[in-house]
Short mmCIF file of C-alpha atoms in Angstrom, two decimals:
data_model
loop_
_atom_site.label_atom_id
_atom_site.label_comp_id
_atom_site.label_asym_id
_atom_site.label_seq_id
_atom_site.Cartn_x
_atom_site.Cartn_y
_atom_site.Cartn_z
CA MET Z 746 70.23 21.03 80.04
CA LYS Z 747 73.10 23.51 80.31
CA SER Z 748 70.77 26.44 79.40
CA ASN Z 749 68.34 25.45 82.03
CA ILE Z 750 71.14 25.53 84.64
CA LEU Z 751 72.23 28.94 83.43
CA ILE Z 752 68.65 30.30 83.64
CA PHE Z 753 68.15 28.91 87.05
CA THR Z 754 71.48 30.44 88.21
CA PHE Z 755 70.51 33.79 86.84
CA LEU Z 756 67.13 33.70 88.62
CA VAL Z 757 68.72 32.76 91.96
CA PHE Z 758 71.24 35.63 91.52
CA THR Z 759 68.52 38.14 90.51
CA ILE Z 760 66.28 37.19 93.58
CA PHE Z 761 69.30 37.44 95.90
CA SER Z 762 70.27 40.77 94.46
CA LEU Z 763 66.77 42.21 94.95
CA ASN Z 764 66.61 41.07 98.58
CA ALA Z 765 70.10 42.09 99.52
CA GLN Z 766 70.61 45.44 101.32
CA LYS Z 767 73.55 47.66 100.66
CA PRO Z 768 75.40 49.51 103.44
CA VAL Z 769 73.48 52.55 104.59
CA ASN Z 770 74.87 55.87 105.95
CA VAL Z 771 72.36 58.25 107.45
CA LYS Z 772 73.44 61.84 108.13
CA VAL Z 773 70.95 62.69 110.95
CA PHE Z 774 72.33 66.18 111.69
CA ASP Z 775 74.72 68.45 109.80
CA LYS Z 776 76.16 71.55 111.66
CA GLN Z 777 73.18 71.55 113.86
CA PRO Z 778 73.29 74.32 116.57
CA LEU Z 779 72.74 73.29 120.12
CA ASN Z 780 72.74 76.08 122.73
CA PHE Z 781 70.59 77.85 125.33
CA GLY Z 782 68.35 80.45 123.52
CA GLY Z 783 70.72 80.93 120.59
CA GLU Z 784 70.67 80.16 116.88
CA LYS Z 785 68.24 77.61 115.76
CA GLY Z 786 69.80 76.39 112.46
CA ALA Z 787 68.18 75.68 109.05
CA ASP Z 788 67.12 72.09 109.42
CA ALA Z 789 63.29 72.22 109.48
CA GLN Z 790 63.00 68.70 110.77
CA ALA Z 791 65.14 69.24 113.84
CA VAL Z 792 62.98 69.82 117.00
CA ARG Z 793 64.52 71.98 119.76
CA LEU Z 794 63.43 71.52 123.29
CA MET Z 795 64.60 73.11 126.62
CA ASP Z 796 65.41 76.40 124.83
CA GLY Z 797 67.72 74.50 122.46
CA ARG Z 798 69.73 72.41 124.94
CA LEU Z 799 68.14 69.37 123.52
CA VAL Z 800 67.58 68.66 119.83
CA TYR Z 801 65.94 65.61 118.33
CA LYS Z 802 64.79 64.31 115.01
CA LYS Z 803 62.59 61.50 113.53
CA VAL Z 804 64.63 59.04 111.57
CA THR Z 805 63.59 56.14 109.28
CA VAL Z 806 66.14 53.44 108.30
CA PRO Z 807 65.53 50.19 106.39
CA THR Z 808 65.21 46.97 108.33
CA PHE Z 809 67.97 44.36 108.03
CA ALA Z 810 66.44 40.86 108.19
CA LYS Z 811 69.79 39.23 109.12
CA GLY Z 812 70.90 42.07 111.36
CA THR Z 813 73.74 44.49 110.85
CA ASP Z 814 76.66 46.21 112.41
CA VAL Z 815 75.73 49.78 113.51
CA ASN Z 816 78.25 52.60 114.09
CA ILE Z 817 77.50 56.08 115.41
CA LYS Z 818 79.76 59.01 114.60
CA LEU Z 819 79.49 62.38 116.35
CA THR Z 820 81.40 65.55 115.53
CA VAL Z 821 81.20 68.52 117.94
CA ARG Z 822 82.56 72.11 117.56
CA SER Z 823 82.15 75.03 120.02
CA SER Z 824 80.29 78.04 118.65
CA GLY Z 825 81.54 80.21 121.54
CA ASP Z 826 80.98 78.14 124.63
CA ARG Z 827 84.35 78.02 126.42
CA TRP Z 828 83.64 75.29 128.93
CA ASP Z 829 83.59 71.51 129.11
CA LYS Z 830 80.00 70.15 129.25
CA SER Z 831 78.29 66.86 129.69
CA GLY Z 832 76.60 65.51 126.51
CA SER Z 833 74.47 62.55 125.47
CA VAL Z 834 73.03 61.06 122.34
CA PHE Z 835 69.91 58.93 123.01
CA VAL Z 836 67.22 57.08 121.19
CA VAL Z 837 63.39 56.78 121.63
CA SER Z 838 62.23 53.76 119.80
CA ASP Z 839 58.66 53.30 121.08
CA PRO Z 840 56.48 56.43 120.69
CA GLU Z 841 53.54 54.65 122.41
CA LYS Z 842 55.32 54.84 125.73
CA LEU Z 843 55.86 58.05 127.55
CA SER Z 844 59.41 59.46 127.38
CA ILE Z 845 61.29 62.61 128.13
CA LEU Z 846 60.25 64.06 124.74
CA ASP Z 847 56.59 63.85 125.78
CA ILE Z 848 57.35 65.53 129.07
CA ALA Z 849 59.23 68.42 127.48
CA GLU Z 850 57.10 68.90 124.25
CA LYS Z 851 53.61 67.94 125.36
CA ASP Z 852 53.63 69.19 128.91
CA GLU Z 853 53.11 65.63 130.23
CA LYS Z 854 54.13 64.65 133.75
CA PHE Z 855 56.79 62.14 134.93
CA PRO Z 856 54.76 59.15 136.38
CA THR Z 857 55.36 58.62 140.09
CA ASP Z 858 56.67 55.13 139.50
CA SER Z 859 59.57 56.66 137.45
CA TYR Z 860 60.84 58.47 140.46
CA VAL Z 861 63.80 57.47 142.68
CA ASP Z 862 63.47 58.35 146.39
CA GLY Z 863 60.28 60.32 145.70
CA LYS Z 864 62.06 63.34 144.29
CA TYR Z 865 64.29 62.38 141.23
CA ALA Z 866 62.00 62.09 138.38
CA GLY Z 867 62.23 59.84 135.28
CA LEU Z 868 65.21 57.86 136.32
CA VAL Z 869 63.78 54.36 136.04
CA GLN Z 870 61.17 52.47 134.15
CA GLY Z 871 57.48 52.80 135.10
CA LYS Z 872 54.35 51.17 133.91
CA ASN Z 873 53.99 53.38 130.85
CA TYR Z 874 57.34 55.22 130.93
CA GLU Z 875 60.80 54.19 129.82
CA PRO Z 876 64.09 56.17 130.41
CA VAL Z 877 65.80 56.74 127.17
CA VAL Z 878 68.57 54.51 126.04
CA GLU Z 879 72.00 56.29 125.60
CA LEU Z 880 73.63 55.63 122.21
CA MET Z 881 76.82 57.61 123.32
CA ARG Z 882 78.03 59.55 126.35
CA PHE Z 883 80.48 62.36 125.63
CA MET Z 884 82.14 65.42 127.14
CA THR Z 885 82.79 68.44 125.14
CA PRO Z 886 86.35 69.83 125.36
CA PHE Z 887 87.05 73.50 126.35
CA GLY Z 888 86.37 75.74 123.34
CA VAL Z 889 87.40 73.35 120.41
CA GLY Z 890 86.59 74.99 117.08
CA HIS Z 891 85.57 78.48 117.99
CA TYR Z 892 88.80 79.19 119.78
CA SER Z 893 91.04 76.94 117.69
CA ASP Z 894 92.51 79.80 115.55
CA ASN Z 895 95.22 80.34 118.11
CA LYS Z 896 93.87 83.60 119.23
CA VAL Z 897 94.01 82.16 122.76
CA LYS Z 898 97.57 83.22 123.45
CA TYR Z 899 100.11 81.78 125.75
CA ARG Z 900 98.07 78.69 126.52
CA ARG Z 901 99.22 76.36 123.70
CA PRO Z 902 102.08 73.96 124.81
CA VAL Z 903 105.08 73.64 122.54
CA TYR Z 904 104.23 70.08 121.77
CA ILE Z 905 101.03 71.01 120.12
CA PRO Z 906 101.47 72.58 116.68
CA SER Z 907 97.94 73.85 116.45
CA TRP Z 908 94.57 73.35 118.16
CA GLU Z 909 92.17 70.83 116.65
CA LYS Z 910 89.20 72.28 114.76
CA GLU Z 911 86.69 69.80 116.10
CA VAL Z 912 86.33 66.61 118.11
CA VAL Z 913 85.09 63.33 116.59
CA TRP Z 914 83.87 60.22 118.39
CA GLU Z 915 82.74 56.91 116.82
CA HIS Z 916 81.23 54.00 118.64
CA ASP Z 917 80.08 50.50 117.67
CA ILE Z 918 76.37 50.35 118.84
CA THR Z 919 75.55 47.09 117.14
CA ALA Z 920 73.94 45.77 120.36
CA LEU Z 921 71.34 48.51 120.00
CA GLU Z 922 70.50 47.74 116.37
CA SER Z 923 66.79 46.92 117.34
CA LEU Z 924 66.34 50.56 118.53
CA VAL Z 925 67.93 52.24 115.46
CA THR Z 926 66.13 50.53 112.50
CA GLU Z 927 62.66 51.28 111.07
CA THR Z 928 61.32 54.55 112.59
CA PHE Z 929 62.77 56.01 115.75
CA TYR Z 930 63.79 59.40 117.33
CA VAL Z 931 67.42 60.33 117.95
CA GLY Z 932 68.18 63.20 120.33
CA VAL Z 933 71.36 65.03 121.40
CA TRP Z 934 71.68 66.86 124.74
CA ILE Z 935 74.56 69.09 125.83
CA ASP Z 936 74.47 70.81 129.28
CA SER Z 937 75.15 74.22 127.74
CA TRP Z 938 73.91 77.44 129.31
CA THR Z 939 75.28 79.88 126.70
CA ALA Z 940 73.51 81.41 123.72
CA GLU Z 941 76.55 80.49 121.64
CA GLY Z 942 76.78 76.83 122.48
CA TYR Z 943 77.86 74.33 119.99
CA ASP Z 944 77.14 72.78 116.63
CA PHE Z 945 77.46 69.12 115.70
CA ASP Z 946 77.15 66.50 113.07
CA LEU Z 947 75.62 63.04 113.65
CA GLU Z 948 75.82 60.02 111.40
CA LEU Z 949 74.56 56.43 111.66
CA LYS Z 950 76.40 53.82 109.61
CA TYR Z 951 74.83 50.35 108.87
CA SER Z 952 77.09 47.79 107.25
CA ASP Z 953 74.48 45.09 106.38
CA ARG Z 954 76.94 42.43 107.61
CA THR Z 955 74.97 39.59 109.29
CA GLN Z 956 74.74 40.02 113.08
CA LYS Z 957 72.73 38.22 115.70
CA LYS Z 958 69.73 40.24 116.71
CA VAL Z 959 69.22 41.08 120.44
CA SER Z 960 66.49 42.83 122.46
CA VAL Z 961 67.09 45.81 124.59
CA LEU Z 962 65.51 46.63 128.05
CA PRO Z 963 66.14 50.11 129.53
CA VAL Z 964 67.05 50.00 133.27
CA VAL Z 965 68.05 53.49 134.50
CA ASN Z 966 69.15 56.90 133.17
CA THR Z 967 69.89 59.67 135.68
CA ILE Z 968 70.83 62.41 133.19
CA PRO Z 969 68.54 65.44 133.78
CA TYR Z 970 67.59 66.07 130.14
CA VAL Z 971 64.46 68.05 130.63
CA GLY Z 972 62.56 70.24 133.09
CA GLY Z 973 61.23 68.56 136.17
CA GLN Z 974 64.45 66.47 136.56
CA LYS Z 975 66.88 67.45 139.45
CA ILE Z 976 70.67 67.32 139.64
CA PRO Z 977 71.03 63.56 140.33
CA ASP Z 978 72.81 63.55 143.68
CA ASN Z 979 70.55 60.68 144.67
CA PHE Z 980 73.49 58.20 145.19
CA ALA Z 981 74.78 60.41 147.94
CA HIS Z 982 71.54 59.71 149.92
CA LYS Z 983 70.57 56.17 149.01
CA ASP Z 984 71.45 53.25 146.87
CA LEU Z 985 69.40 52.96 143.68
CA GLU Z 986 67.32 49.80 143.77
CA GLN Z 987 65.01 48.75 140.91
CA THR Z 988 62.94 45.65 140.06
CA ILE Z 989 63.18 44.59 136.41
CA GLN Z 990 60.49 42.42 134.70
CA LEU Z 991 61.52 39.92 131.95
CA LYS Z 992 58.45 38.83 130.01
CA LYS Z 993 60.22 35.61 128.83
CA ASN Z 994 63.20 33.57 129.39
CA ALA Z 995 66.32 35.39 128.14
CA LYS Z 996 69.77 34.06 126.88
CA ASN Z 997 73.11 35.64 126.90
CA VAL Z 998 71.95 38.57 129.02
CA LYS Z 999 74.43 41.45 129.24
CA LEU Z 1000 74.29 44.62 131.47
CA HIS Z 1001 75.69 47.72 129.82
CA TYR Z 1002 76.59 50.36 132.41
CA ILE Z 1003 77.75 53.95 131.67
CA THR Z 1004 78.91 56.12 134.52
CA THR Z 1005 80.61 59.58 135.09
CA GLY Z 1006 81.14 61.57 138.18
CA HIS Z 1007 80.67 65.42 138.26
CA GLY Z 1008 81.28 68.31 140.56
CA GLY Z 1009 83.90 70.57 139.15
CA HIS Z 1010 85.38 72.10 142.35
CA SER Z 1011 88.08 71.19 144.69
CA GLY Z 1012 86.95 67.93 146.36
CA GLY Z 1013 84.10 67.52 143.89
CA ASP Z 1014 83.05 64.06 142.69
CA GLU Z 1015 84.64 64.86 139.32
CA PHE Z 1016 88.11 64.67 141.04
CA ILE Z 1017 87.48 61.99 143.70
CA LYS Z 1018 87.98 58.25 143.12
CA ILE Z 1019 84.66 56.73 144.22
CA LYS Z 1020 83.76 53.04 143.81
CA ASN Z 1021 80.68 51.99 141.69
CA SER Z 1022 79.17 48.66 142.90
CA VAL Z 1023 76.39 47.01 141.01
CA PHE Z 1024 74.42 44.06 142.32
CA PHE Z 1025 72.11 41.94 140.16
CA ASN Z 1026 69.82 39.57 142.13
CA ASN Z 1027 71.79 40.41 145.20
CA THR Z 1028 75.11 39.28 143.66
CA LEU Z 1029 77.97 41.69 143.12
CA VAL Z 1030 78.49 41.74 139.36
CA LEU Z 1031 80.46 45.01 138.93
CA ASP Z 1032 82.89 46.58 141.48
CA THR Z 1033 85.10 49.24 140.05
CA ILE Z 1034 86.50 52.79 140.49
CA PRO Z 1035 85.72 54.56 137.20
CA TRP Z 1036 88.77 56.86 136.51
CA ARG Z 1037 90.61 58.40 133.63
CA ASP Z 1038 94.24 59.44 134.16
CA ASP Z 1039 95.17 60.07 130.53
CA CYS Z 1040 93.38 63.47 130.28
CA ALA Z 1041 96.54 65.18 129.14
CA SER Z 1042 96.41 63.29 125.93
CA PHE Z 1043 93.32 65.42 124.97
CA ARG Z 1044 95.13 68.77 125.38
CA ARG Z 1045 94.96 69.59 121.61
CA PHE Z 1046 91.21 69.80 121.80
CA ASN Z 1047 91.18 72.28 124.73
CA PRO Z 1048 92.25 75.75 123.73
CA THR Z 1049 90.32 77.60 126.44
CA SER Z 1050 91.18 75.33 129.37
CA GLY Z 1051 92.32 77.17 132.43
CA VAL Z 1052 96.06 77.02 132.95
CA TRP Z 1053 98.14 77.13 136.08
CA ILE Z 1054 101.92 77.46 136.71
CA LYS Z 1055 103.54 74.79 138.80
CA LYS Z 1056 107.11 74.84 140.00
CA ASP Z 1057 108.97 71.59 139.30
CA SER Z 1058 112.49 70.15 138.85
CA ALA Z 1059 113.70 69.10 135.52
CA SER Z 1060 116.73 66.97 134.48
CA TYR Z 1061 118.45 68.05 131.25
CA ILE Z 1062 121.75 67.79 129.34
CA SER Z 1063 123.84 70.76 129.89
CA SER Z 1064 125.30 72.28 126.54
CA GLU Z 1065 128.38 73.14 128.43
CA THR Z 1066 129.21 70.12 130.58
CA ARG Z 1067 127.44 67.54 128.38
CA LYS Z 1068 126.20 65.95 131.59
CA TYR Z 1069 122.76 65.74 133.18
CA GLU Z 1070 121.93 68.56 135.50
CA VAL Z 1071 118.83 69.48 137.53
CA LYS Z 1072 117.17 72.96 137.62
CA GLU Z 1073 113.86 74.44 138.88
CA ILE Z 1074 111.48 75.18 136.14
CA GLU Z 1075 107.86 76.58 135.93
CA GLU Z 1076 105.51 74.16 134.04
CA ARG Z 1077 101.97 74.99 132.65
CA ILE Z 1078 99.28 72.56 133.80
CA ALA Z 1079 95.78 72.89 132.22
CA SER Z 1080 92.58 71.97 133.84
CA SER Z 1081 91.83 69.61 130.96
CA ASP Z 1082 94.93 67.65 131.92
CA LEU Z 1083 93.63 66.64 135.40
CA SER Z 1084 92.30 63.07 136.00
CA ARG Z 1085 88.62 62.69 136.40
CA SER Z 1086 85.89 60.27 137.28
CA ASN Z 1087 85.75 58.19 134.07
CA TRP Z 1088 85.95 61.07 131.63
CA CYS Z 1089 88.19 63.83 130.17
CA PRO Z 1090 87.26 67.11 128.41
CA GLY Z 1091 87.09 65.82 124.82
CA SER Z 1092 86.51 62.18 125.46
CA SER Z 1093 83.57 59.91 124.93
CA VAL Z 1094 82.56 57.23 127.47
CA GLU Z 1095 82.33 53.57 126.56
CA PRO Z 1096 79.75 51.27 128.48
CA MET Z 1097 81.06 48.72 130.86
CA VAL Z 1098 79.58 45.34 129.80
CA VAL Z 1099 78.82 42.59 132.36
CA ASP Z 1100 77.77 39.06 131.20
CA LEU Z 1101 74.78 37.95 133.34
CA GLY Z 1102 74.23 34.59 131.59
CA ASP Z 1103 70.68 33.18 131.00
CA LEU Z 1104 67.78 34.50 133.04
CA LYS Z 1105 64.27 33.18 133.70
CA ALA Z 1106 61.18 35.19 133.05
CA GLY Z 1107 59.92 37.27 135.95
CA ALA Z 1108 61.23 39.80 138.44
CA HIS Z 1109 64.92 40.49 138.80
CA THR Z 1110 66.60 43.26 140.94
CA ILE Z 1111 69.37 45.56 140.43
CA LYS Z 1112 71.08 47.78 142.97
CA ILE Z 1113 73.70 50.51 142.19
CA LYS Z 1114 75.77 51.78 145.08
CA ILE Z 1115 77.92 54.83 144.79
CA PRO Z 1116 79.04 56.51 148.10
CA ALA Z 1117 78.87 59.99 146.43
CA THR Z 1118 78.93 63.50 147.81
CA PRO Z 1119 75.63 65.44 147.96
CA VAL Z 1120 74.81 68.79 146.33
CA ASP Z 1121 75.94 71.57 148.67
CA GLY Z 1122 75.01 75.06 147.48
CA ASP Z 1123 76.91 75.67 144.12
CA LYS Z 1124 78.88 72.42 144.66
CA LEU Z 1125 76.83 70.42 142.23
CA ASN Z 1126 78.12 66.94 142.93
CA HIS Z 1127 76.29 64.24 140.97
CA TRP Z 1128 76.66 60.98 138.99
CA LEU Z 1129 75.36 60.44 135.55
CA VAL Z 1130 74.61 56.83 135.21
CA SER Z 1131 72.64 54.92 132.53
CA ALA Z 1132 72.21 51.15 132.12
CA TYR Z 1133 70.32 48.76 129.92
CA LEU Z 1134 70.17 45.02 129.26
CA THR Z 1135 70.56 43.26 126.02
CA TYR Z 1136 69.55 39.65 125.59
CA GLU Z 1137 68.47 36.88 122.97
#
């Protein structure tokens, strides 16, 4: 009897071991160049589009029957680009539907139902088109890596012993697990216009820890990834309104909303506090001014940031009187220190998540209102907004 129990226990353990997954780490890109017409890199599986400003790759990952945690890790280094640039990691999970990859690679056209206001292409879902889902929004710092050898004289503050060699971001993207298992395409875009550009590493980590599986529905993405897409100053002209179709009843619906304001000039949307209001089925569900006032904490990643001298008054202890005295000083202020519309040079951008509860199958509406500033000549004001729904 005892031997039968031991045999049964051994068989159960063996079956469990065969079916169990182990944690999986996938190095998607390793020191991959991304630039405008520059070095291509040695990875034969990496596909470069838009003269190298966008790089994507086909990825295959095991399925996890009971779900899994998923983390994304991105490391970026400048290869000579001195400036802060917008960046995005995205996923295309359904190759049967038209996407920006088809537009750029196969000379397809954006369908008319993907336009906003008749002139902003590819921003919303169409009958056979889906805007890509962002896995991570990020902003490159000024020159990290290439200029981190302290050759940039007189810009390093005394409180920074040395410039960082790279910038690393890591996000939990478990809610997007259904898009990043089996076979899918991962792309990285940086708004670089230099041949030197950047290089980056990208890794996906799967824990195999049981997680509830959810579905994902793309809603909007205003990032101009490919040709045919304009600088998205659409919010300055009209609220973005879209109808969403749910094929079945959905539980625990959540809206994930990523937003950053841009226009790097005096008075540009990058430096103005502007409210973002999101309405779902005519109900205000998000009303916020997206803003970062901690940008000085990223100074160590920004060796080539422009620096200005500002006169100020400082209180200090006199070595002679041993008392506090006040004197006029000149203080360095870097461009990277300035507060911005939900980002800093060297930061990533976390989604804002709104609980929408349970929804019935059928049509639902979303409206995004941002009283933004229009493009005016070389004043390229715009808002990069992407959103998607997750639900059970």
